[in-house]
PDB file of C-alpha atoms in Angstrom:
ATOM      1  CA  MET G   1     131.548  74.671  73.466  1.00  0.00           C
ATOM      2  CA  GLY G   2     128.962  73.176  71.141  1.00  0.00           C
ATOM      3  CA  HIS G   3     127.100  75.800  69.160  1.00  0.00           C
ATOM      4  CA  ASP G   4     123.453  74.839  69.279  1.00  0.00           C
ATOM      5  CA  HIS G   5     122.934  78.595  69.247  1.00  0.00           C
ATOM      6  CA  ASP G   6     125.313  81.222  67.934  1.00  0.00           C
ATOM      7  CA  HIS G   7     127.575  82.354  70.760  1.00  0.00           C
ATOM      8  CA  HIS G   8     131.250  83.191  71.051  1.00  0.00           C
ATOM      9  CA  GLY G   9     133.706  81.861  73.594  1.00  0.00           C
ATOM     10  CA  HIS G  10     135.159  84.052  76.309  1.00  0.00           C
ATOM     11  CA  ASP G  11     138.329  84.162  78.402  1.00  0.00           C
ATOM     12  CA  HIS G  12     138.861  84.611  82.124  1.00  0.00           C
ATOM     13  CA  GLY G  13     142.062  86.556  81.738  1.00  0.00           C
ATOM     14  CA  ASP G  14     144.195  83.517  80.874  1.00  0.00           C
ATOM     15  CA  HIS G  15     145.746  82.061  77.743  1.00  0.00           C
ATOM     16  CA  GLY G  16     143.291  79.208  77.197  1.00  0.00           C
ATOM     17  CA  HIS G  17     140.501  78.699  74.725  1.00  0.00           C
ATOM     18  CA  ALA G  18     136.851  78.808  75.693  1.00  0.00           C
ATOM     19  CA  GLY G  19     133.995  76.737  74.380  1.00  0.00           C
ATOM     20  CA  HIS G  20     130.332  77.394  74.952  1.00  0.00           C
ATOM     21  CA  GLY G  21     127.288  75.141  74.747  1.00  0.00           C
ATOM     22  CA  HIS G  22     123.580  75.681  75.077  1.00  0.00           C
ATOM     23  CA  GLY G  23     120.938  73.320  73.853  1.00  0.00           C
ATOM     24  CA  PRO G  24     117.956  71.097  74.555  1.00  0.00           C
ATOM     25  CA  GLY G  25     117.734  68.301  77.077  1.00  0.00           C
ATOM     26  CA  GLY G  26     117.476  68.012  80.878  1.00  0.00           C
ATOM     27  CA  HIS G  27     116.075  71.141  82.497  1.00  0.00           C
ATOM     28  CA  VAL G  28     117.390  73.475  79.865  1.00  0.00           C
ATOM     29  CA  HIS G  29     114.325  74.512  77.936  1.00  0.00           C
ATOM     30  CA  ALA G  30     112.852  77.948  78.372  1.00  0.00           C
ATOM     31  CA  PRO G  31     110.212  77.848  81.129  1.00  0.00           C
ATOM     32  CA  ALA G  32     106.971  76.195  80.082  1.00  0.00           C
ATOM     33  CA  ASP G  33     104.128  78.593  79.418  1.00  0.00           C
ATOM     34  CA  PHE G  34     101.647  78.361  82.287  1.00  0.00           C
ATOM     35  CA  GLY G  35      99.945  81.634  81.347  1.00  0.00           C
ATOM     36  CA  ARG G  36      96.509  80.059  80.981  1.00  0.00           C
ATOM     37  CA  ALA G  37      96.881  78.219  84.291  1.00  0.00           C
ATOM     38  CA  PHE G  38      97.875  81.441  86.065  1.00  0.00           C
ATOM     39  CA  ALA G  39      94.938  83.371  84.543  1.00  0.00           C
ATOM     40  CA  ILE G  40      92.373  80.731  85.537  1.00  0.00           C
ATOM     41  CA  GLY G  41      93.876  80.290  88.999  1.00  0.00           C
ATOM     42  CA  ILE G  42      93.901  84.016  89.722  1.00  0.00           C
ATOM     43  CA  ALA G  43      90.304  84.494  88.550  1.00  0.00           C
ATOM     44  CA  LEU G  44      88.972  81.534  90.563  1.00  0.00           C
ATOM     45  CA  ASN G  45      90.806  82.464  93.747  1.00  0.00           C
ATOM     46  CA  LEU G  46      89.944  86.148  93.559  1.00  0.00           C
ATOM     47  CA  ALA G  47      86.248  85.325  93.219  1.00  0.00           C
ATOM     48  CA  PHE G  48      86.489  82.893  96.110  1.00  0.00           C
ATOM     49  CA  VAL G  49      88.281  85.431  98.332  1.00  0.00           C
ATOM     50  CA  VAL G  50      85.408  87.888  97.909  1.00  0.00           C
ATOM     51  CA  ILE G  51      82.813  85.222  98.726  1.00  0.00           C
ATOM     52  CA  GLU G  52      84.756  83.762 101.648  1.00  0.00           C
ATOM     53  CA  ALA G  53      85.529  87.127 103.243  1.00  0.00           C
ATOM     54  CA  GLY G  54      81.886  88.163 102.959  1.00  0.00           C
ATOM     55  CA  TYR G  55      80.668  85.028 104.709  1.00  0.00           C
ATOM     56  CA  GLY G  56      83.494  85.281 107.240  1.00  0.00           C
ATOM     57  CA  PHE G  57      82.346  88.736 108.333  1.00  0.00           C
ATOM     58  CA  ALA G  58      78.696  87.679 108.284  1.00  0.00           C
ATOM     59  CA  SER G  59      79.331  84.577 110.414  1.00  0.00           C
ATOM     60  CA  ASP G  60      82.078  86.174 112.557  1.00  0.00           C
ATOM     61  CA  SER G  61      84.439  83.276 111.784  1.00  0.00           C
ATOM     62  CA  VAL G  62      88.124  84.008 112.257  1.00  0.00           C
ATOM     63  CA  ALA G  63      88.910  80.702 110.507  1.00  0.00           C
ATOM     64  CA  LEU G  64      87.088  81.846 107.370  1.00  0.00           C
ATOM     65  CA  LEU G  65      88.623  85.319 107.517  1.00  0.00           C
ATOM     66  CA  ALA G  66      92.072  83.815 108.061  1.00  0.00           C
ATOM     67  CA  ASP G  67      91.601  81.523 105.099  1.00  0.00           C
ATOM     68  CA  ALA G  68      90.302  84.409 102.976  1.00  0.00           C
ATOM     69  CA  GLY G  69      93.331  86.505 103.885  1.00  0.00           C
ATOM     70  CA  HIS G  70      95.625  83.635 103.029  1.00  0.00           C
ATOM     71  CA  ASN G  71      93.856  83.119  99.711  1.00  0.00           C
ATOM     72  CA  LEU G  72      94.232  86.825  98.954  1.00  0.00           C
ATOM     73  CA  SER G  73      97.972  86.537  99.550  1.00  0.00           C
ATOM     74  CA  ASP G  74      97.994  83.598  97.167  1.00  0.00           C
ATOM     75  CA  VAL G  75      96.270  85.687  94.492  1.00  0.00           C
ATOM     76  CA  LEU G  76      99.112  88.191  94.811  1.00  0.00           C
ATOM     77  CA  GLY G  77     101.575  85.315  94.812  1.00  0.00           C
ATOM     78  CA  LEU G  78     100.093  83.916  91.604  1.00  0.00           C
ATOM     79  CA  VAL G  79     100.268  87.367  89.995  1.00  0.00           C
ATOM     80  CA  VAL G  80     103.945  87.731  90.951  1.00  0.00           C
ATOM     81  CA  ALA G  81     104.743  84.209  89.737  1.00  0.00           C
ATOM     82  CA  TRP G  82     102.942  84.867  86.436  1.00  0.00           C
ATOM     83  CA  ILE G  83     104.831  88.132  85.881  1.00  0.00           C
ATOM     84  CA  ALA G  84     108.123  86.388  86.645  1.00  0.00           C
ATOM     85  CA  ALA G  85     107.320  83.477  84.307  1.00  0.00           C
ATOM     86  CA  THR G  86     106.578  86.006  81.550  1.00  0.00           C
ATOM     87  CA  LEU G  87     109.753  88.007  82.192  1.00  0.00           C
ATOM     88  CA  ALA G  88     111.845  84.817  82.211  1.00  0.00           C
ATOM     89  CA  ARG G  89     110.935  84.285  78.561  1.00  0.00           C
ATOM     90  CA  ARG G  90     112.327  87.669  77.492  1.00  0.00           C
ATOM     91  CA  ALA G  91     115.296  87.621  75.137  1.00  0.00           C
ATOM     92  CA  PRO G  92     118.740  88.633  76.467  1.00  0.00           C
ATOM     93  CA  THR G  93     119.910  92.217  75.980  1.00  0.00           C
ATOM     94  CA  ALA G  94     123.290  93.926  76.052  1.00  0.00           C
ATOM     95  CA  ARG G  95     122.706  94.839  79.711  1.00  0.00           C
ATOM     96  CA  TYR G  96     120.818  91.734  80.869  1.00  0.00           C
ATOM     97  CA  THR G  97     122.933  89.125  79.126  1.00  0.00           C
ATOM     98  CA  TYR G  98     120.952  86.242  80.626  1.00  0.00           C
ATOM     99  CA  GLY G  99     117.670  87.977  79.920  1.00  0.00           C
ATOM    100  CA  LEU G 100     115.372  88.261  82.939  1.00  0.00           C
ATOM    101  CA  ARG G 101     115.425  84.567  83.807  1.00  0.00           C
ATOM    102  CA  GLY G 102     116.450  85.297  87.397  1.00  0.00           C
ATOM    103  CA  SER G 103     113.106  87.002  88.032  1.00  0.00           C
ATOM    104  CA  SER G 104     111.570  83.551  88.535  1.00  0.00           C
ATOM    105  CA  ILE G 105     113.928  83.005  91.488  1.00  0.00           C
ATOM    106  CA  LEU G 106     112.962  86.381  92.970  1.00  0.00           C
ATOM    107  CA  ALA G 107     109.267  85.513  92.578  1.00  0.00           C
ATOM    108  CA  ALA G 108     109.699  82.215  94.420  1.00  0.00           C
ATOM    109  CA  LEU G 109     111.551  84.004  97.233  1.00  0.00           C
ATOM    110  CA  PHE G 110     108.903  86.739  97.407  1.00  0.00           C
ATOM    111  CA  ASN G 111     106.104  84.173  97.616  1.00  0.00           C
ATOM    112  CA  ALA G 112     107.803  82.282 100.428  1.00  0.00           C
ATOM    113  CA  VAL G 113     108.475  85.413 102.515  1.00  0.00           C
ATOM    114  CA  PHE G 114     105.065  86.951 101.829  1.00  0.00           C
ATOM    115  CA  LEU G 115     103.311  83.737 102.824  1.00  0.00           C
ATOM    116  CA  LEU G 116     105.195  83.525 106.117  1.00  0.00           C
ATOM    117  CA  VAL G 117     104.311  87.140 106.940  1.00  0.00           C
ATOM    118  CA  GLY G 118     100.659  86.262 106.355  1.00  0.00           C
ATOM    119  CA  VAL G 119     101.010  83.290 108.710  1.00  0.00           C
ATOM    120  CA  GLY G 120     102.105  85.647 111.480  1.00  0.00           C
ATOM    121  CA  ALA G 121      98.953  87.717 111.078  1.00  0.00           C
ATOM    122  CA  ILE G 122      96.751  84.603 111.146  1.00  0.00           C
ATOM    123  CA  ALA G 123      98.432  83.236 114.284  1.00  0.00           C
ATOM    124  CA  TRP G 124      98.221  86.586 116.107  1.00  0.00           C
ATOM    125  CA  GLU G 125      94.495  86.910 115.494  1.00  0.00           C
ATOM    126  CA  ALA G 126      93.866  83.300 116.471  1.00  0.00           C
ATOM    127  CA  VAL G 127      95.734  83.614 119.773  1.00  0.00           C
ATOM    128  CA  GLN G 128      93.682  86.680 120.671  1.00  0.00           C
ATOM    129  CA  ARG G 129      90.462  84.775 119.903  1.00  0.00           C
ATOM    130  CA  ILE G 130      91.347  81.760 122.065  1.00  0.00           C
ATOM    131  CA  GLY G 131      90.844  83.793 125.240  1.00  0.00           C
ATOM    132  CA  THR G 132      87.584  85.311 124.011  1.00  0.00           C
ATOM    133  CA  PRO G 133      85.898  82.881 121.584  1.00  0.00           C
ATOM    134  CA  GLN G 134      83.082  84.320 119.471  1.00  0.00           C
ATOM    135  CA  PRO G 135      79.867  82.652 118.231  1.00  0.00           C
ATOM    136  CA  VAL G 136      80.450  81.017 114.835  1.00  0.00           C
ATOM    137  CA  ALA G 137      77.946  79.858 112.215  1.00  0.00           C
ATOM    138  CA  GLY G 138      79.225  76.303 111.798  1.00  0.00           C
ATOM    139  CA  LEU G 139      77.086  75.419 108.772  1.00  0.00           C
ATOM    140  CA  THR G 140      78.178  78.544 106.852  1.00  0.00           C
ATOM    141  CA  VAL G 141      81.815  77.883 107.669  1.00  0.00           C
ATOM    142  CA  THR G 142      81.530  74.290 106.452  1.00  0.00           C
ATOM    143  CA  ILE G 143      79.820  75.088 103.137  1.00  0.00           C
ATOM    144  CA  VAL G 144      82.181  77.923 102.204  1.00  0.00           C
ATOM    145  CA  ALA G 145      85.234  75.844 103.083  1.00  0.00           C
ATOM    146  CA  LEU G 146      83.956  72.952 100.936  1.00  0.00           C
ATOM    147  CA  VAL G 147      83.846  75.354  97.990  1.00  0.00           C
ATOM    148  CA  GLY G 148      87.402  76.365  98.886  1.00  0.00           C
ATOM    149  CA  ILE G 149      88.589  72.760  98.641  1.00  0.00           C
ATOM    150  CA  ALA G 150      87.187  72.544  95.112  1.00  0.00           C
ATOM    151  CA  VAL G 151      88.658  75.913  94.017  1.00  0.00           C
ATOM    152  CA  ASN G 152      92.110  75.388  95.520  1.00  0.00           C
ATOM    153  CA  GLY G 153      92.325  71.735  94.559  1.00  0.00           C
ATOM    154  CA  GLY G 154      91.343  72.518  90.978  1.00  0.00           C
ATOM    155  CA  THR G 155      93.878  75.340  90.764  1.00  0.00           C
ATOM    156  CA  ALA G 156      96.638  73.088  92.146  1.00  0.00           C
ATOM    157  CA  LEU G 157      95.971  70.578  89.365  1.00  0.00           C
ATOM    158  CA  LEU G 158      96.664  73.324  86.802  1.00  0.00           C
ATOM    159  CA  PHE G 159     100.251  73.555  88.071  1.00  0.00           C
ATOM    160  CA  ALA G 160     100.840  69.886  88.927  1.00  0.00           C
ATOM    161  CA  SER G 161     102.734  69.080  85.729  1.00  0.00           C
ATOM    162  CA  GLY G 162     105.362  71.799  86.303  1.00  0.00           C
ATOM    163  CA  ARG G 163     105.971  71.473  90.028  1.00  0.00           C
ATOM    164  CA  ARG G 164     109.062  69.246  89.790  1.00  0.00           C
ATOM    165  CA  GLY G 165     111.063  71.185  87.216  1.00  0.00           C
ATOM    166  CA  ASP G 166     110.308  74.822  88.126  1.00  0.00           C
ATOM    167  CA  LEU G 167     110.577  76.284  91.633  1.00  0.00           C
ATOM    168  CA  ASN G 168     108.391  79.227  90.607  1.00  0.00           C
ATOM    169  CA  VAL G 169     105.562  76.920  89.476  1.00  0.00           C
ATOM    170  CA  ARG G 170     106.198  74.733  92.517  1.00  0.00           C
ATOM    171  CA  GLY G 171     105.532  77.756  94.720  1.00  0.00           C
ATOM    172  CA  ALA G 172     102.157  78.310  93.063  1.00  0.00           C
ATOM    173  CA  TYR G 173     101.344  74.598  93.330  1.00  0.00           C
ATOM    174  CA  LEU G 174     102.265  74.369  97.019  1.00  0.00           C
ATOM    175  CA  HIS G 175     100.161  77.410  97.845  1.00  0.00           C
ATOM    176  CA  MET G 176      97.120  75.848  96.265  1.00  0.00           C
ATOM    177  CA  VAL G 177      97.671  72.434  97.872  1.00  0.00           C
ATOM    178  CA  ALA G 178      98.146  74.084 101.261  1.00  0.00           C
ATOM    179  CA  ASP G 179      94.958  76.089 100.737  1.00  0.00           C
ATOM    180  CA  ALA G 180      93.001  72.939  99.941  1.00  0.00           C
ATOM    181  CA  ALA G 181      94.309  71.353 103.152  1.00  0.00           C
ATOM    182  CA  VAL G 182      93.503  74.519 105.074  1.00  0.00           C
ATOM    183  CA  SER G 183      89.941  74.509 103.752  1.00  0.00           C
ATOM    184  CA  ALA G 184      89.625  70.885 104.824  1.00  0.00           C
ATOM    185  CA  GLY G 185      90.648  71.945 108.322  1.00  0.00           C
ATOM    186  CA  VAL G 186      88.011  74.671 108.303  1.00  0.00           C
ATOM    187  CA  VAL G 187      85.400  72.052 107.318  1.00  0.00           C
ATOM    188  CA  VAL G 188      86.429  70.004 110.351  1.00  0.00           C
ATOM    189  CA  ALA G 189      86.075  73.077 112.580  1.00  0.00           C
ATOM    190  CA  GLY G 190      82.610  73.809 111.211  1.00  0.00           C
ATOM    191  CA  LEU G 191      81.425  70.239 111.757  1.00  0.00           C
ATOM    192  CA  VAL G 192      82.804  70.142 115.292  1.00  0.00           C
ATOM    193  CA  ILE G 193      81.072  73.440 116.126  1.00  0.00           C
ATOM    194  CA  LEU G 194      77.790  72.121 114.716  1.00  0.00           C
ATOM    195  CA  ALA G 195      78.056  68.939 116.762  1.00  0.00           C
ATOM    196  CA  THR G 196      79.354  70.342 120.058  1.00  0.00           C
ATOM    197  CA  GLY G 197      78.969  74.109 120.065  1.00  0.00           C
ATOM    198  CA  TRP G 198      82.647  74.467 120.956  1.00  0.00           C
ATOM    199  CA  THR G 199      83.380  77.848 119.360  1.00  0.00           C
ATOM    200  CA  TRP G 200      86.945  77.814 120.709  1.00  0.00           C
ATOM    201  CA  ILE G 201      87.763  75.194 118.088  1.00  0.00           C
ATOM    202  CA  ASP G 202      87.673  77.952 115.429  1.00  0.00           C
ATOM    203  CA  PRO G 203      90.876  79.794 116.537  1.00  0.00           C
ATOM    204  CA  ILE G 204      92.556  76.440 117.287  1.00  0.00           C
ATOM    205  CA  VAL G 205      92.005  75.404 113.675  1.00  0.00           C
ATOM    206  CA  SER G 206      93.460  78.758 112.597  1.00  0.00           C
ATOM    207  CA  LEU G 207      96.676  77.932 114.486  1.00  0.00           C
ATOM    208  CA  VAL G 208      96.780  74.509 112.847  1.00  0.00           C
ATOM    209  CA  ILE G 209      96.329  76.270 109.505  1.00  0.00           C
ATOM    210  CA  ALA G 210      99.326  78.480 110.303  1.00  0.00           C
ATOM    211  CA  GLY G 211     101.436  75.431 111.135  1.00  0.00           C
ATOM    212  CA  ILE G 212     100.500  73.716 107.854  1.00  0.00           C
ATOM    213  CA  ILE G 213     101.432  76.808 105.857  1.00  0.00           C
ATOM    214  CA  VAL G 214     104.812  77.139 107.589  1.00  0.00           C
ATOM    215  CA  ALA G 215     105.590  73.462 107.010  1.00  0.00           C
ATOM    216  CA  SER G 216     104.649  73.608 103.319  1.00  0.00           C
ATOM    217  CA  THR G 217     106.491  76.889 102.709  1.00  0.00           C
ATOM    218  CA  TRP G 218     109.782  76.140 104.468  1.00  0.00           C
ATOM    219  CA  GLY G 219     111.243  74.118 101.616  1.00  0.00           C
ATOM    220  CA  LEU G 220     110.263  76.801  99.114  1.00  0.00           C
ATOM    221  CA  LEU G 221     111.953  79.468 101.262  1.00  0.00           C
ATOM    222  CA  ARG G 222     115.112  77.402 101.695  1.00  0.00           C
ATOM    223  CA  ASP G 223     115.450  76.590  97.988  1.00  0.00           C
ATOM    224  CA  SER G 224     114.629  80.102  96.771  1.00  0.00           C
ATOM    225  CA  VAL G 225     117.150  81.694  99.165  1.00  0.00           C
ATOM    226  CA  ALA G 226     119.808  79.216  98.013  1.00  0.00           C
ATOM    227  CA  MET G 227     119.031  79.934  94.351  1.00  0.00           C
ATOM    228  CA  SER G 228     119.152  83.699  94.894  1.00  0.00           C
ATOM    229  CA  LEU G 229     122.653  83.230  96.337  1.00  0.00           C
ATOM    230  CA  ALA G 230     123.735  81.262  93.219  1.00  0.00           C
ATOM    231  CA  ALA G 231     124.039  77.972  95.125  1.00  0.00           C
ATOM    232  CA  VAL G 232     124.334  74.744  93.164  1.00  0.00           C
ATOM    233  CA  PRO G 233     120.716  73.736  92.389  1.00  0.00           C
ATOM    234  CA  PRO G 234     119.223  70.893  94.452  1.00  0.00           C
ATOM    235  CA  GLY G 235     119.658  67.550  92.758  1.00  0.00           C
ATOM    236  CA  ILE G 236     123.067  68.389  91.260  1.00  0.00           C
ATOM    237  CA  ASP G 237     126.133  66.986  93.029  1.00  0.00           C
ATOM    238  CA  PRO G 238     129.070  69.349  92.321  1.00  0.00           C
ATOM    239  CA  ASP G 239     131.581  66.589  93.135  1.00  0.00           C
ATOM    240  CA  ALA G 240     129.924  64.334  90.564  1.00  0.00           C
ATOM    241  CA  VAL G 241     130.115  67.149  88.011  1.00  0.00           C
ATOM    242  CA  ARG G 242     133.814  67.608  88.747  1.00  0.00           C
ATOM    243  CA  ARG G 243     134.464  63.855  88.390  1.00  0.00           C
ATOM    244  CA  CYS G 244     132.547  63.787  85.133  1.00  0.00           C
ATOM    245  CA  LEU G 245     134.781  66.482  83.623  1.00  0.00           C
ATOM    246  CA  ALA G 246     137.962  65.025  85.134  1.00  0.00           C
ATOM    247  CA  GLU G 247     137.250  61.717  83.399  1.00  0.00           C
ATOM    248  CA  ARG G 248     137.221  63.326  79.958  1.00  0.00           C
ATOM    249  CA  PRO G 249     140.213  62.248  77.809  1.00  0.00           C
ATOM    250  CA  GLY G 250     143.188  64.599  78.060  1.00  0.00           C
ATOM    251  CA  VAL G 251     141.990  66.511  81.153  1.00  0.00           C
ATOM    252  CA  ALA G 252     144.769  66.707  83.770  1.00  0.00           C
ATOM    253  CA  GLU G 253     143.253  69.230  86.171  1.00  0.00           C
ATOM    254  CA  ILE G 254     140.045  71.195  86.787  1.00  0.00           C
ATOM    255  CA  HIS G 255     139.695  74.505  88.612  1.00  0.00           C
ATOM    256  CA  ASP G 256     137.369  77.503  88.857  1.00  0.00           C
ATOM    257  CA  LEU G 257     134.330  75.223  88.573  1.00  0.00           C
ATOM    258  CA  HIS G 258     131.007  77.012  89.132  1.00  0.00           C
ATOM    259  CA  VAL G 259     127.460  75.681  88.809  1.00  0.00           C
ATOM    260  CA  TRP G 260     124.555  78.039  89.443  1.00  0.00           C
ATOM    261  CA  PRO G 261     120.878  78.579  88.532  1.00  0.00           C
ATOM    262  CA  MET G 262     120.151  81.111  85.801  1.00  0.00           C
ATOM    263  CA  SER G 263     116.455  80.733  86.602  1.00  0.00           C
ATOM    264  CA  THR G 264     114.184  78.258  88.372  1.00  0.00           C
ATOM    265  CA  THR G 265     114.469  75.955  85.349  1.00  0.00           C
ATOM    266  CA  GLU G 266     117.914  76.576  83.797  1.00  0.00           C
ATOM    267  CA  THR G 267     121.411  75.862  85.098  1.00  0.00           C
ATOM    268  CA  ALA G 268     124.785  77.230  83.990  1.00  0.00           C
ATOM    269  CA  LEU G 269     128.340  75.959  84.430  1.00  0.00           C
ATOM    270  CA  THR G 270     131.816  77.387  83.894  1.00  0.00           C
ATOM    271  CA  ALA G 271     135.140  75.592  84.438  1.00  0.00           C
ATOM    272  CA  HIS G 272     138.818  75.721  83.477  1.00  0.00           C
ATOM    273  CA  LEU G 273     140.278  72.478  82.099  1.00  0.00           C
ATOM    274  CA  VAL G 274     144.046  72.020  82.081  1.00  0.00           C
ATOM    275  CA  MET G 275     144.892  69.865  79.037  1.00  0.00           C
ATOM    276  CA  PRO G 276     148.647  69.235  78.433  1.00  0.00           C
ATOM    277  CA  GLY G 277     147.963  67.951  74.933  1.00  0.00           C
ATOM    278  CA  GLY G 278     146.518  71.275  73.827  1.00  0.00           C
ATOM    279  CA  HIS G 279     143.075  72.292  72.702  1.00  0.00           C
ATOM    280  CA  PRO G 280     141.091  69.144  71.800  1.00  0.00           C
ATOM    281  CA  GLY G 281     138.822  70.775  69.232  1.00  0.00           C
ATOM    282  CA  ASN G 282     135.126  71.555  69.032  1.00  0.00           C
ATOM    283  CA  ALA G 283     134.037  67.897  68.950  1.00  0.00           C
ATOM    284  CA  PHE G 284     135.415  67.392  72.479  1.00  0.00           C
ATOM    285  CA  LEU G 285     133.592  70.488  73.710  1.00  0.00           C
ATOM    286  CA  ASN G 286     130.349  69.376  72.070  1.00  0.00           C
ATOM    287  CA  GLU G 287     130.642  65.969  73.741  1.00  0.00           C
ATOM    288  CA  CYS G 288     131.177  67.584  77.147  1.00  0.00           C
ATOM    289  CA  ALA G 289     128.123  69.783  76.617  1.00  0.00           C
ATOM    290  CA  ALA G 290     125.952  66.816  75.684  1.00  0.00           C
ATOM    291  CA  LEU G 291     127.195  64.764  78.644  1.00  0.00           C
ATOM    292  CA  LEU G 292     126.567  67.522  81.200  1.00  0.00           C
ATOM    293  CA  ARG G 293     123.143  68.122  79.704  1.00  0.00           C
ATOM    294  CA  GLN G 294     122.229  64.439  79.814  1.00  0.00           C
ATOM    295  CA  ARG G 295     123.554  63.592  83.281  1.00  0.00           C
ATOM    296  CA  PHE G 296     122.868  66.785  85.220  1.00  0.00           C
ATOM    297  CA  GLY G 297     120.434  68.896  83.190  1.00  0.00           C
ATOM    298  CA  ILE G 298     123.061  71.637  82.821  1.00  0.00           C
ATOM    299  CA  GLY G 299     122.331  73.358  79.520  1.00  0.00           C
ATOM    300  CA  HIS G 300     124.467  76.511  79.518  1.00  0.00           C
ATOM    301  CA  VAL G 301     128.117  75.415  79.657  1.00  0.00           C
ATOM    302  CA  THR G 302     131.341  77.359  79.183  1.00  0.00           C
ATOM    303  CA  LEU G 303     134.695  75.539  79.346  1.00  0.00           C
ATOM    304  CA  GLN G 304     138.071  77.262  79.181  1.00  0.00           C
ATOM    305  CA  VAL G 305     140.953  75.071  78.004  1.00  0.00           C
ATOM    306  CA  GLU G 306     144.422  75.860  79.393  1.00  0.00           C
ATOM    307  CA  LEU G 307     147.797  74.393  78.483  1.00  0.00           C
ATOM    308  CA  ALA G 308     150.108  72.858  81.083  1.00  0.00           C
ATOM    309  CA  GLY G 309     153.455  74.543  81.766  1.00  0.00           C
ATOM    310  CA  GLY G 310     152.358  78.064  80.881  1.00  0.00           C
ATOM    311  CA  PRO G 311     151.755  80.971  83.274  1.00  0.00           C
ATOM    312  CA  ALA G 312     149.610  79.792  86.194  1.00  0.00           C
ATOM    313  CA  CYS G 313     145.938  80.744  86.039  1.00  0.00           C
ATOM    314  CA  ILE G 314     145.164  83.338  88.710  1.00  0.00           C
ATOM    315  CA  LEU G 315     141.874  81.522  89.420  1.00  0.00           C
ATOM    316  CA  ALA G 316     143.491  78.092  89.963  1.00  0.00           C
ATOM    317  CA  PRO G 317     143.887  78.210  93.786  1.00  0.00           C
ATOM    318  CA  GLU G 318     140.928  76.719  95.641  1.00  0.00           C
ATOM    319  CA  GLY G 319     138.559  79.382  96.984  1.00  0.00           C
ATOM    320  CA  VAL G 320     139.792  82.173  94.675  1.00  0.00           C
ATOM    321  CA  LEU G 321     137.058  83.988  92.777  1.00  0.00           C
TER     322      LEU G 321
END
């Protein structure tokens, strides 16, 4: 296809020609560098975890301890996401021909699973506390949670600009937004305890916290699992992609069409085009690359051109891989 970078075409065991394209536009840039955001977010949250856990033990608040444990898991999540974002920028090698871009997908999946495991621990502790509520220092809980809203809300803003185009960054953003909401819930619990003395409200809030985390994490888990299985990225209609290629001049048939995520920000496509008139030349391939990039954000495209009437392509039947 178009040669925005120097690459060579490849065959799939058939007699056609291959074209390869990779260039700017859509979601095809290398992942944005959020290194500074990750560093600040990790430092702020780690400091807050230490403070929150200390006050949680001192005030015997399961809500504060639950929130501190969740924040600690988010620190680990931010570290994993940062490592993955750094690895995704590594250059390809002879063994890892796509570089380590897929590590961003693994990081998003890890964060989703790790967060849900943490939710189980929070819920278990809260259920045990409902039957035997403990005295809670409502004022301490409220003040510490207010600080948590500021820390988590500020950290979320650091990742806000990248949350739509990068699932890895979206995972970090959602964690921080969820934490800010969780801290707001803890504030409510502290105020209610101050006003009524109802200490049982503390574990109830913890269960609400667990529900919020599950709700905010489910989409991240679903999308990261789909990406790890090389599913077509959300927002790309494979039928629309097929129609787009079928409408190109001279294309009689399309088969072996695959669209998959190379990372949380980059998408690849391969397809075989049957063209009775013969190979259309590099200009046609460049135009296809530009069109797919513009319409669908697909930036790494390989098209194999096949002639009609020759030996049948072994990958032509539907469902054959």
